[in-house]
Short mmCIF file of C-alpha atoms and ligand atoms in Angstrom, two decimals:
data_model
loop_
_atom_site.label_atom_id
_atom_site.label_comp_id
_atom_site.label_asym_id
_atom_site.label_seq_id
_atom_site.Cartn_x
_atom_site.Cartn_y
_atom_site.Cartn_z
CA MET A 1 106.55 138.76 104.05
CA MET A 2 104.95 135.42 102.50
CA ASN A 3 105.36 136.80 98.71
CA THR A 4 109.39 136.63 99.55
CA TYR A 5 109.43 133.32 101.14
CA LYS A 6 107.37 131.72 98.38
CA LYS A 7 109.70 132.97 95.84
CA GLY A 8 112.68 132.47 98.24
CA GLY A 9 111.71 128.72 98.16
CA ASN A 10 110.53 127.84 94.37
CA THR A 11 113.51 129.31 93.50
CA ALA A 12 115.92 127.22 95.71
CA ILE A 13 113.69 124.14 94.83
CA ILE A 14 113.79 125.08 90.65
CA LYS A 15 117.79 125.04 91.16
CA LYS A 16 118.01 121.33 92.74
CA SER A 17 115.39 120.53 90.07
CA ASN A 18 117.54 121.59 87.23
CA LEU A 19 120.58 120.66 88.71
CA SER A 20 119.21 117.37 89.26
CA LEU A 21 117.51 116.97 85.60
CA ILE A 22 120.93 118.03 84.45
CA VAL A 23 122.86 115.17 86.14
CA ARG A 24 120.65 112.61 84.97
CA LEU A 25 121.06 113.84 81.29
CA VAL A 26 124.48 113.77 81.01
CA ARG A 27 124.52 110.45 83.18
CA GLU A 28 121.95 108.84 80.72
CA MET A 29 123.65 110.39 77.91
CA GLY A 30 127.22 109.71 78.61
CA MET A 31 128.41 112.57 76.28
CA VAL A 32 126.17 115.39 75.43
CA SER A 33 127.16 119.17 74.36
CA ARG A 34 125.66 121.99 75.94
CA THR A 35 123.40 123.33 72.97
CA ASP A 36 121.64 119.48 73.25
CA LEU A 37 120.87 120.25 77.06
CA ALA A 38 119.49 123.27 76.11
CA LYS A 39 117.24 121.58 73.59
CA ILE A 40 116.52 119.11 75.67
CA THR A 41 115.62 120.90 78.22
CA GLY A 42 114.50 124.04 77.51
CA LEU A 43 116.87 125.74 78.93
CA SER A 44 118.28 129.09 78.29
CA LYS A 45 122.06 130.02 77.51
CA GLY A 46 121.88 131.89 80.44
CA GLY A 47 120.16 129.07 82.69
CA LEU A 48 122.06 126.40 81.92
CA THR A 49 125.60 128.19 82.11
CA PRO A 50 125.67 128.34 86.27
CA ILE A 51 124.72 125.28 86.29
CA ILE A 52 126.90 123.53 84.21
CA GLN A 53 129.52 125.73 85.98
CA GLU A 54 128.37 124.48 89.60
CA LEU A 55 128.85 120.94 88.41
CA ILE A 56 132.02 121.80 86.90
CA ASN A 57 133.11 123.03 90.28
CA ASN A 58 132.11 120.51 92.29
CA GLY A 59 133.94 117.26 90.21
CA ILE A 60 130.02 116.12 88.94
CA ILE A 61 130.61 116.75 85.39
CA ARG A 62 133.48 117.58 83.24
CA GLU A 63 134.49 119.00 79.73
CA THR A 64 135.80 116.27 77.35
CA GLY A 65 137.14 116.17 73.46
CA VAL A 66 135.26 117.39 70.74
CA MET A 67 132.22 116.55 68.38
CA ASP A 68 131.55 117.42 64.36
CA SER A 69 128.84 119.06 64.13
CA ASP A 70 126.77 119.89 61.10
CA ALA A 71 127.80 123.75 61.33
CA GLY A 72 131.12 123.02 61.32
CA ARG A 73 132.13 123.82 64.70
CA LYS A 74 133.48 121.16 67.20
CA PRO A 75 131.26 121.94 70.53
CA ILE A 76 132.87 121.05 73.45
CA MET A 77 131.39 117.43 75.23
CA LEU A 78 129.90 117.13 78.46
CA GLU A 79 130.29 113.85 80.64
CA ILE A 80 129.97 112.78 83.65
CA CYS A 81 132.88 112.22 86.43
CA SER A 82 133.38 108.62 87.41
CA HIS A 83 134.78 109.43 90.38
CA ALA A 84 132.12 111.57 91.32
CA ALA A 85 130.70 109.60 93.94
CA TYR A 86 129.87 105.66 94.29
CA VAL A 87 127.47 103.29 95.37
CA ILE A 88 127.90 100.19 97.57
CA ALA A 89 125.65 97.69 95.68
CA VAL A 90 124.35 94.32 97.50
CA ASP A 91 122.71 91.96 95.62
CA LEU A 92 121.07 89.32 98.18
CA ASN A 93 120.47 85.96 96.39
CA ARG A 94 118.90 82.86 96.89
CA SER A 95 122.60 80.88 97.19
CA SER A 96 124.55 84.32 97.94
CA ALA A 97 125.47 87.71 98.39
CA GLN A 98 127.40 89.86 95.97
CA ILE A 99 128.60 93.10 97.28
CA ALA A 100 130.50 96.09 94.86
CA LEU A 101 131.68 99.10 94.59
CA VAL A 102 130.21 100.76 91.60
CA ASP A 103 131.20 103.92 90.14
CA PHE A 104 128.75 107.33 89.02
CA SER A 105 129.13 105.80 85.56
CA ASN A 106 127.59 102.74 86.89
CA LYS A 107 130.72 100.50 86.09
CA VAL A 108 131.86 97.95 88.59
CA ARG A 109 135.03 98.61 90.33
CA SER A 110 135.25 95.48 92.49
CA SER A 111 133.36 92.66 93.80
CA TYR A 112 133.02 90.40 95.97
CA GLU A 113 130.85 87.21 96.76
CA TYR A 114 129.99 85.40 99.68
CA LYS A 115 128.55 81.79 99.12
CA TYR A 116 126.35 80.76 102.00
CA ALA A 117 127.19 77.87 103.85
CA GLY A 118 123.21 77.19 104.24
CA ASN A 119 123.40 76.54 107.30
CA GLU A 120 123.53 79.81 108.79
CA SER A 121 121.15 82.36 110.85
CA THR A 122 119.57 85.42 109.12
CA GLN A 123 121.56 87.27 111.77
CA GLU A 124 125.04 85.66 110.84
CA ILE A 125 123.99 86.45 107.02
CA ILE A 126 123.58 89.80 108.26
CA ARG A 127 126.48 90.02 110.18
CA ARG A 128 128.54 88.95 107.18
CA ILE A 129 127.24 91.43 105.10
CA LYS A 130 127.81 93.87 106.90
CA SER A 131 131.31 93.30 107.45
CA MET A 132 131.95 92.71 103.90
CA ILE A 133 130.18 96.49 103.39
CA ARG A 134 132.07 97.53 105.93
CA PHE A 135 134.81 96.26 104.15
CA PHE A 136 134.83 97.58 100.49
CA ILE A 137 134.25 101.17 102.51
CA GLU A 138 137.71 100.87 104.26
CA GLU A 139 138.92 99.49 101.46
CA ASN A 140 137.95 102.10 99.00
CA HIS A 141 137.96 105.12 101.76
CA GLU A 142 139.38 107.54 99.50
CA CYS A 143 136.03 107.19 97.70
CA SER A 144 132.90 108.90 98.10
CA ILE A 145 130.52 106.31 99.30
CA ALA A 146 126.67 108.20 98.23
CA ALA A 147 124.69 105.14 99.33
CA ILE A 148 124.09 101.59 99.68
CA GLY A 149 121.75 99.84 97.28
CA VAL A 150 119.88 96.40 98.02
CA SER A 151 118.29 94.08 95.96
CA SER A 152 116.72 91.67 96.83
CA PRO A 153 113.66 88.40 95.88
CA GLY A 154 110.31 90.15 96.35
CA PRO A 155 107.91 90.54 98.27
CA LEU A 156 109.61 94.06 99.35
CA ASP A 157 108.25 96.77 101.02
CA CYS A 158 110.75 99.17 98.70
CA GLN A 159 109.49 102.58 100.41
CA GLU A 160 110.23 101.09 104.03
CA GLY A 161 113.16 99.29 103.09
CA ILE A 162 112.09 95.90 104.34
CA ILE A 163 112.42 92.55 103.24
CA LEU A 164 109.02 90.98 103.80
CA ASN A 165 108.96 87.26 103.30
CA PRO A 166 110.29 85.79 99.87
CA PRO A 167 109.59 82.17 99.57
CA ARG A 168 112.74 79.65 99.94
CA PHE A 169 114.95 82.45 101.04
CA HIS A 170 116.54 81.01 104.08
CA GLY A 171 112.90 82.28 106.02
CA TRP A 172 113.73 85.95 106.27
CA LYS A 173 110.84 87.45 107.34
CA ASN A 174 110.12 91.32 108.03
CA ILE A 175 113.83 92.37 108.10
CA PRO A 176 113.94 95.84 108.22
CA ILE A 177 117.60 96.18 105.67
CA LYS A 178 117.55 99.98 105.13
CA GLN A 179 117.14 100.67 108.37
CA LEU A 180 119.61 98.00 109.83
CA LEU A 181 122.32 99.10 107.20
CA GLU A 182 121.66 103.29 107.88
CA GLU A 183 122.51 102.50 112.06
CA GLU A 184 125.22 100.38 111.12
CA PHE A 185 127.05 103.15 108.70
CA GLY A 186 124.63 106.63 108.72
CA ILE A 187 124.69 105.87 104.61
CA PRO A 188 121.17 106.29 103.17
CA THR A 189 120.23 102.56 101.65
CA ILE A 190 117.76 102.01 99.63
CA LEU A 191 116.42 98.71 98.40
CA ASP A 192 114.63 97.00 95.12
CA LYS A 193 113.80 94.27 93.93
CA ASP A 194 116.36 92.17 91.91
CA ALA A 195 113.70 91.88 89.08
CA ASN A 196 113.57 95.27 88.70
CA ALA A 197 117.59 95.95 89.18
CA TYR A 198 117.92 93.86 86.29
CA ALA A 199 115.63 95.67 83.97
CA MET A 200 117.47 99.15 85.34
CA ALA A 201 120.47 98.12 84.23
CA GLU A 202 118.76 96.52 80.74
CA LYS A 203 117.29 99.85 80.69
CA ILE A 204 120.36 101.97 80.99
CA MET A 205 123.38 99.71 79.42
CA GLY A 206 121.72 96.70 77.86
CA LEU A 207 119.93 96.04 75.09
CA GLY A 208 116.88 98.05 76.77
CA LYS A 209 118.84 100.70 76.14
CA LYS A 210 116.51 101.73 72.49
CA TYR A 211 113.55 100.10 73.61
CA LYS A 212 110.65 102.90 75.72
CA ASN A 213 109.02 99.42 76.53
CA PHE A 214 110.23 96.43 77.59
CA ILE A 215 109.51 93.54 79.86
CA HIS A 216 113.06 92.01 81.35
CA VAL A 217 112.46 88.39 82.57
CA THR A 218 114.88 87.18 85.33
CA HIS A 219 114.97 83.48 84.51
CA SER A 220 116.81 81.58 87.33
CA GLU A 221 116.32 80.10 91.02
CA GLY A 222 112.71 81.86 90.63
CA ILE A 223 111.19 83.96 88.26
CA GLY A 224 111.07 87.48 87.85
CA ALA A 225 109.98 90.70 85.58
CA GLY A 226 110.58 94.24 85.71
CA VAL A 227 108.52 96.39 83.67
CA VAL A 228 109.90 99.47 81.93
CA ILE A 229 107.33 101.51 80.49
CA ASP A 230 108.27 105.15 78.22
CA ARG A 231 111.46 104.31 80.32
CA MET A 232 110.13 103.94 83.73
CA LEU A 233 110.01 101.39 85.79
CA TYR A 234 106.56 100.39 86.40
CA ARG A 235 106.66 99.02 90.17
CA GLY A 236 103.06 98.85 91.46
CA VAL A 237 102.00 99.65 95.08
CA ARG A 238 105.04 100.00 97.46
CA GLY A 239 107.05 97.85 94.92
CA PHE A 240 104.85 94.80 95.03
CA GLY A 241 103.76 94.27 90.87
CA THR A 242 104.97 92.35 88.13
CA GLU A 243 105.43 89.62 90.08
CA LEU A 244 105.64 86.73 86.91
CA GLY A 245 106.70 83.96 88.97
CA HIS A 246 103.87 84.28 90.96
CA LEU A 247 101.04 84.27 88.00
CA VAL A 248 98.65 81.71 88.22
CA VAL A 249 99.23 78.83 85.14
CA ASP A 250 97.35 75.87 86.95
CA TYR A 251 94.79 76.88 89.46
CA ARG A 252 94.35 72.90 90.06
CA GLY A 253 97.87 72.99 90.85
CA SER A 254 100.84 72.42 93.16
CA LYS A 255 100.98 74.53 96.97
CA CYS A 256 103.26 77.54 96.25
CA ASP A 257 105.60 78.76 99.23
CA CYS A 258 103.49 82.26 98.94
CA GLY A 259 100.60 80.39 99.81
CA ASN A 260 98.83 80.69 96.32
CA ILE A 261 97.94 77.87 93.88
CA GLY A 262 99.85 76.81 90.77
CA CYS A 263 102.12 79.89 90.45
CA LEU A 264 104.58 80.12 87.09
CA GLU A 265 107.84 79.55 89.56
CA GLN A 266 106.65 76.18 90.86
CA TYR A 267 106.62 74.75 87.18
CA ALA A 268 108.85 76.89 85.33
CA SER A 269 112.13 77.94 87.79
CA MET A 270 115.88 76.62 87.32
CA THR A 271 114.44 75.05 91.28
CA ALA A 272 111.20 73.65 89.78
CA ILE A 273 113.53 72.20 86.66
CA ILE A 274 115.63 70.45 89.01
CA GLU A 275 112.64 69.22 91.38
CA TRP A 276 110.91 67.54 88.55
CA ILE A 277 114.44 65.86 87.58
CA GLU A 278 114.95 64.39 91.45
CA SER A 279 111.65 63.17 91.71
CA ARG A 280 111.64 61.21 88.26
CA ILE A 281 115.24 59.96 87.86
CA GLN A 282 115.05 57.14 90.18
CA HIS A 283 112.77 55.35 87.67
CA GLU A 284 114.50 56.32 84.27
CA VAL A 285 116.33 53.35 82.65
CA ASP A 286 117.77 55.15 79.39
CA GLU A 287 121.23 54.86 78.91
CA ALA A 288 122.05 58.82 78.43
CA ASP A 289 120.28 59.39 81.52
CA ALA A 290 122.57 57.40 83.76
CA PRO A 291 125.27 60.24 84.41
CA ILE A 292 122.65 62.25 85.92
CA LYS A 293 121.14 59.56 87.59
CA MET A 294 124.42 58.07 89.22
CA ILE A 295 125.00 62.13 90.61
CA TYR A 296 121.50 62.00 92.12
CA GLU A 297 122.16 58.84 94.18
CA ARG A 298 125.79 59.73 95.05
CA ARG A 299 125.06 63.08 96.21
CA GLY A 300 120.98 62.92 97.17
CA ARG A 301 120.48 66.00 95.10
CA ILE A 302 120.95 67.57 91.54
CA GLU A 303 122.72 70.85 90.70
CA TRP A 304 122.03 73.36 87.71
CA GLU A 305 125.29 72.33 86.43
CA ASP A 306 124.21 68.70 86.18
CA VAL A 307 121.16 70.28 84.25
CA LEU A 308 123.43 71.28 81.53
CA ASP A 309 125.93 68.66 81.64
CA GLY A 310 122.89 66.46 81.16
CA LEU A 311 121.06 68.39 78.18
CA ASP A 312 124.61 68.35 76.24
CA LYS A 313 124.69 65.01 76.48
CA ASN A 314 121.35 64.62 75.27
CA SER A 315 119.74 62.98 78.56
CA PRO A 316 115.65 62.72 77.80
CA ILE A 317 114.71 63.21 81.41
CA CYS A 318 116.93 66.75 81.22
CA LEU A 319 115.43 67.41 77.87
CA LYS A 320 111.92 66.90 78.67
CA ALA A 321 112.46 68.67 82.11
CA VAL A 322 113.22 72.03 80.21
CA GLU A 323 110.99 71.36 77.75
CA ASN A 324 107.82 71.27 80.02
CA ALA A 325 109.16 74.21 81.65
CA ALA A 326 109.66 76.33 78.84
CA VAL A 327 105.74 75.66 77.82
CA PHE A 328 105.03 77.17 81.23
CA LEU A 329 107.13 80.15 80.39
CA GLY A 330 105.56 80.48 77.62
CA TYR A 331 102.07 80.93 78.66
CA GLY A 332 103.37 83.21 81.56
CA LEU A 333 104.68 85.76 78.88
CA ILE A 334 102.14 85.10 76.75
CA ASN A 335 100.21 86.65 79.17
CA MET A 336 102.84 89.60 80.22
CA LEU A 337 103.03 90.59 76.12
CA ASN A 338 98.77 90.29 76.12
CA ILE A 339 98.59 92.72 78.90
CA PHE A 340 101.72 95.41 78.16
CA ALA A 341 102.30 94.85 74.79
CA PRO A 342 105.62 95.46 74.82
CA GLU A 343 108.44 96.67 71.86
CA ALA A 344 110.58 94.04 73.34
CA VAL A 345 111.20 90.96 75.99
CA ILE A 346 114.65 90.43 77.25
CA ILE A 347 115.28 87.27 78.94
CA GLY A 348 118.20 86.73 81.51
CA GLY A 349 119.27 84.85 84.40
CA ARG A 350 121.40 82.39 85.19
CA GLY A 351 118.60 80.11 83.74
CA ILE A 352 119.25 81.15 80.31
CA SER A 353 122.05 79.38 80.52
CA ALA A 354 119.98 76.03 78.69
CA GLY A 355 119.98 78.53 75.95
CA LYS A 356 118.85 76.82 72.91
CA TYR A 357 116.06 74.06 74.57
CA LEU A 358 114.52 77.31 76.47
CA VAL A 359 114.76 79.66 75.09
CA LYS A 360 113.96 78.78 71.33
CA PRO A 361 110.41 77.22 72.19
CA LEU A 362 110.29 80.37 74.16
CA LYS A 363 110.18 82.60 71.09
CA LYS A 364 107.86 79.79 68.86
CA MET A 365 105.39 79.58 71.75
CA MET A 366 104.86 83.93 71.97
CA ALA A 367 105.28 84.33 68.11
CA GLU A 368 102.00 81.74 67.78
CA SER A 369 100.20 82.37 70.43
CA THR A 370 100.14 86.22 71.39
CA PHE A 371 96.54 88.15 70.85
CA TYR A 372 97.88 90.59 68.82
CA LYS A 373 100.71 88.13 66.74
CA ASP A 374 98.87 88.74 63.21
CA PHE A 375 99.66 92.79 63.14
CA TYR A 376 102.50 92.89 65.80
CA LEU A 377 105.97 91.00 67.29
CA PRO A 378 108.15 92.39 70.04
CA ASP A 379 111.69 91.35 70.00
CA ILE A 380 112.70 88.43 71.78
CA LEU A 381 115.91 88.81 73.03
CA VAL A 382 118.65 87.30 75.22
CA SER A 383 120.99 89.75 77.98
CA ASP A 384 124.62 89.87 77.37
CA LEU A 385 124.74 92.01 80.30
CA LYS A 386 126.92 90.50 83.48
CA ASP A 387 126.38 91.86 87.07
CA GLY A 388 122.96 93.06 86.05
CA ALA A 389 121.76 93.47 89.53
CA LEU A 390 124.40 95.00 91.38
CA ILE A 391 124.81 97.49 88.26
CA GLY A 392 120.93 98.02 88.24
CA ILE A 393 120.83 98.73 91.87
CA ALA A 394 123.52 101.25 92.15
CA ASN A 395 121.74 102.96 89.15
CA THR A 396 118.15 103.32 91.42
CA ALA A 397 120.45 104.44 94.42
CA PHE A 398 122.43 106.99 92.68
CA GLU A 399 119.17 108.39 90.91
CA HIS A 400 117.52 108.32 94.43
CA ILE A 401 120.54 110.64 96.00
CA ILE A 402 120.15 112.78 92.37
CA ASP A 403 116.20 113.08 92.77
CA LYS A 404 116.70 113.90 96.69
CA SER A 405 119.51 115.25 98.20
CA THR A 406 121.72 116.45 95.55
CA GLU A 407 124.07 117.73 98.09
CA GLN A 408 124.84 114.21 99.24
CA LEU A 409 127.22 114.30 96.03
CA PHE A 410 129.22 117.97 96.55
CA LYS A 411 129.06 116.85 100.25
CA PRO A 412 132.79 115.93 100.10
CA LYS A 413 134.71 118.14 97.82
CA MET A 414 132.65 121.51 99.78
ZN1 ZN B 501 103.71 81.83 93.97
#
């Protein structure tokens, strides 16, 4: 009895694991032949054929075009059916929430941005997010929604799906977003840090595609990093790892919202650059600073676009603020390089709109000060990916579904 039971269980598990493996490979490779799948997986033709047939029958992969091969034969290729399943991706950032419908080939089909008014309660923001998700589900009722993916600044409990207490994040504390959305919509929900979502997007669709080991840095209202090791995201215990923004760069420095002293975010984020200018602008007398000074006096605050405008007009205070930030960010990145020795660092986020003023000094610092600089230097690149957080969190949600419950993909068609 026991033997029979064990054998049956193993077969089912192996079948599920093979199905997941093939779906993952076809998604990752874009187009692939049966011969290549057999080579990569080690599965025999006899083992591979029924798996592929089941996936074709369920509309998850399909046969497509032909490709020349050395032997002169033209094998039929396999590719993913982009309409096989969809994810509703939600990117929560400090100024807005973006919601998108993302298809099985990680393409954003439609998206909407909800900019916070600034005075809403947590409950109000969550209510608006729920109503937008409901709108997307109803608008796309013909689509099979396999999961909801939510990205947010950390710290988060990725396993339990709880937004813990991200600094400067509308006072949000212990929000069980996974539970709230699963109870509302009955759709599996996955939560991950925005920095990880960006790194995931680079890995599957961006500049990170060609590297096994790289670091993606998000320079925005905060600073985050996603670390990819051997093509896998490194998250640390319960997803708490790789918090570049909270690396201590001045132990006698100013207090950070995380409770620590002298965190990188306090000196190098977009928020820090703006605050640095605001705290000094009234004492500036340089003529080139007059426009940004006027904006501050009229509005009582400075926006990132004003800083960019100031850089364009050679405003000394804007140039100095970004230069200072670049030095701190540079030291933060040198620390990361010395620990991980990646093949590449990819810099993304809204802050890279400061372009040459931020990125050029960073490159110089890393080239001059990394421990192993005389022997090896990683590629330093600027991301050109759009909708990185949405694509990344959607892919993480798809991978979760593929790994945990492939039947979720089959369900609507059976
Ligand atoms: Zn901190």
